[in-house]
Amino acid sequence: QTINEHQIPLKVLWEEIQSRNLDEKEIWEIFLDAPMITITKKEDAKLTSIGLRSSSDKSRYKKAGIKIIELPDTPIKILKNNG
């Protein structure tokens, strides 16, 4: 089983947005810089066990030995193009 999560937790993103005077484009860029990822429940448990579950450190996956693979496009577009 898998879990979809933000690379940087929403709480951290929200605090950053609130602490700065940003326009819509700048807010959108923050979210684009930290896209959703999918990890297994086992990987999620590993992040929790080493205290990185809610960390804002984008390298937390590497520290936990989790390899992140970036897709060239969204999953739905990949499926449409290959179907």
PDB file of C-alpha atoms in Angstrom:
ATOM      1  CA  GLN A   1       0.000   0.000   0.000  1.00  0.00           C
ATOM      2  CA  THR A   2       1.073   3.541  -0.677  1.00  0.00           C
ATOM      3  CA  ILE A   3       0.677   7.015   0.759  1.00  0.00           C
ATOM      4  CA  ASN A   4       0.581  10.295  -1.175  1.00  0.00           C
ATOM      5  CA  GLU A   5       2.240  13.132   0.673  1.00  0.00           C
ATOM      6  CA  HIS A   6       3.754  16.554   0.220  1.00  0.00           C
ATOM      7  CA  GLN A   7       7.545  16.620   0.135  1.00  0.00           C
ATOM      8  CA  ILE A   8       7.329  19.527   2.532  1.00  0.00           C
ATOM      9  CA  PRO A   9       4.443  19.122   5.011  1.00  0.00           C
ATOM     10  CA  LEU A  10       1.454  21.406   4.409  1.00  0.00           C
ATOM     11  CA  LYS A  11       1.852  22.927   7.891  1.00  0.00           C
ATOM     12  CA  VAL A  12       5.354  24.101   6.978  1.00  0.00           C
ATOM     13  CA  LEU A  13       4.221  25.403   3.569  1.00  0.00           C
ATOM     14  CA  TRP A  14       1.313  27.247   5.177  1.00  0.00           C
ATOM     15  CA  GLU A  15       3.604  28.855   7.779  1.00  0.00           C
ATOM     16  CA  GLU A  16       5.936  30.027   5.005  1.00  0.00           C
ATOM     17  CA  ILE A  17       3.056  31.491   3.006  1.00  0.00           C
ATOM     18  CA  GLN A  18       1.661  33.295   6.064  1.00  0.00           C
ATOM     19  CA  SER A  19       5.035  34.704   7.088  1.00  0.00           C
ATOM     20  CA  ARG A  20       5.627  36.413   3.738  1.00  0.00           C
ATOM     21  CA  ASN A  21       3.673  38.873   1.622  1.00  0.00           C
ATOM     22  CA  LEU A  22       3.268  36.721  -1.509  1.00  0.00           C
ATOM     23  CA  ASP A  23       1.152  37.074  -4.597  1.00  0.00           C
ATOM     24  CA  GLU A  24      -0.678  34.144  -6.225  1.00  0.00           C
ATOM     25  CA  LYS A  25       2.192  33.349  -8.590  1.00  0.00           C
ATOM     26  CA  GLU A  26       4.724  33.154  -5.749  1.00  0.00           C
ATOM     27  CA  ILE A  27       2.422  30.883  -3.741  1.00  0.00           C
ATOM     28  CA  TRP A  28       1.960  28.611  -6.758  1.00  0.00           C
ATOM     29  CA  GLU A  29       5.745  28.444  -7.233  1.00  0.00           C
ATOM     30  CA  ILE A  30       6.152  27.274  -3.625  1.00  0.00           C
ATOM     31  CA  PHE A  31       3.797  24.365  -4.297  1.00  0.00           C
ATOM     32  CA  LEU A  32       5.455  23.545  -7.622  1.00  0.00           C
ATOM     33  CA  ASP A  33       8.796  23.354  -5.843  1.00  0.00           C
ATOM     34  CA  ALA A  34       7.444  20.672  -3.491  1.00  0.00           C
ATOM     35  CA  PRO A  35       5.210  18.353  -5.527  1.00  0.00           C
ATOM     36  CA  MET A  36       3.285  15.411  -4.124  1.00  0.00           C
ATOM     37  CA  ILE A  37       5.099  12.107  -3.939  1.00  0.00           C
ATOM     38  CA  THR A  38       4.036   8.524  -3.358  1.00  0.00           C
ATOM     39  CA  ILE A  39       5.791   6.330  -0.821  1.00  0.00           C
ATOM     40  CA  THR A  40       4.985   2.933   0.630  1.00  0.00           C
ATOM     41  CA  LYS A  41       3.543   2.554   4.112  1.00  0.00           C
ATOM     42  CA  LYS A  42       6.791   0.801   5.071  1.00  0.00           C
ATOM     43  CA  GLU A  43       8.781   3.851   3.892  1.00  0.00           C
ATOM     44  CA  ASP A  44       6.405   6.118   5.807  1.00  0.00           C
ATOM     45  CA  ALA A  45       6.982   4.040   8.947  1.00  0.00           C
ATOM     46  CA  LYS A  46      10.735   4.388   8.426  1.00  0.00           C
ATOM     47  CA  LEU A  47      10.444   8.193   8.214  1.00  0.00           C
ATOM     48  CA  THR A  48       8.446   8.139  11.438  1.00  0.00           C
ATOM     49  CA  SER A  49      10.895   5.852  13.237  1.00  0.00           C
ATOM     50  CA  ILE A  50      13.862   8.135  12.513  1.00  0.00           C
ATOM     51  CA  GLY A  51      11.948  11.303  13.394  1.00  0.00           C
ATOM     52  CA  LEU A  52      11.620  12.721   9.866  1.00  0.00           C
ATOM     53  CA  ARG A  53       7.889  12.182   9.236  1.00  0.00           C
ATOM     54  CA  SER A  54       6.980  15.863   9.641  1.00  0.00           C
ATOM     55  CA  SER A  55      10.358  17.324   8.768  1.00  0.00           C
ATOM     56  CA  SER A  56      10.576  20.186   6.282  1.00  0.00           C
ATOM     57  CA  ASP A  57      13.966  18.894   5.118  1.00  0.00           C
ATOM     58  CA  LYS A  58      13.478  17.817   1.485  1.00  0.00           C
ATOM     59  CA  SER A  59      16.450  15.464   1.846  1.00  0.00           C
ATOM     60  CA  ARG A  60      14.592  13.433   4.496  1.00  0.00           C
ATOM     61  CA  TYR A  61      13.803  10.721   1.950  1.00  0.00           C
ATOM     62  CA  LYS A  62      17.462  10.294   1.060  1.00  0.00           C
ATOM     63  CA  LYS A  63      18.377  10.210   4.746  1.00  0.00           C
ATOM     64  CA  ALA A  64      15.819   7.408   5.188  1.00  0.00           C
ATOM     65  CA  GLY A  65      17.188   5.478   2.202  1.00  0.00           C
ATOM     66  CA  ILE A  66      14.091   6.156   0.093  1.00  0.00           C
ATOM     67  CA  LYS A  67      14.743   6.656  -3.610  1.00  0.00           C
ATOM     68  CA  ILE A  68      12.415   9.184  -5.241  1.00  0.00           C
ATOM     69  CA  ILE A  69      11.770   8.754  -8.961  1.00  0.00           C
ATOM     70  CA  GLU A  70      10.474  11.795 -10.822  1.00  0.00           C
ATOM     71  CA  LEU A  71       7.939  11.160 -13.566  1.00  0.00           C
ATOM     72  CA  PRO A  72       8.227  13.131 -16.813  1.00  0.00           C
ATOM     73  CA  ASP A  73       4.554  14.108 -16.529  1.00  0.00           C
ATOM     74  CA  THR A  74       1.498  13.537 -14.361  1.00  0.00           C
ATOM     75  CA  PRO A  75       0.404   9.894 -14.057  1.00  0.00           C
ATOM     76  CA  ILE A  76      -2.893  10.537 -15.867  1.00  0.00           C
ATOM     77  CA  LYS A  77      -1.102  12.122 -18.850  1.00  0.00           C
ATOM     78  CA  ILE A  78       1.363   9.238 -18.986  1.00  0.00           C
ATOM     79  CA  LEU A  79      -1.514   6.739 -19.004  1.00  0.00           C
ATOM     80  CA  LYS A  80      -3.379   8.671 -21.727  1.00  0.00           C
ATOM     81  CA  ASN A  81      -0.285   8.870 -23.927  1.00  0.00           C
ATOM     82  CA  ASN A  82       0.524   5.176 -23.528  1.00  0.00           C
ATOM     83  CA  GLY A  83      -3.042   3.886 -23.778  1.00  0.00           C
TER      84      GLY A  83
END
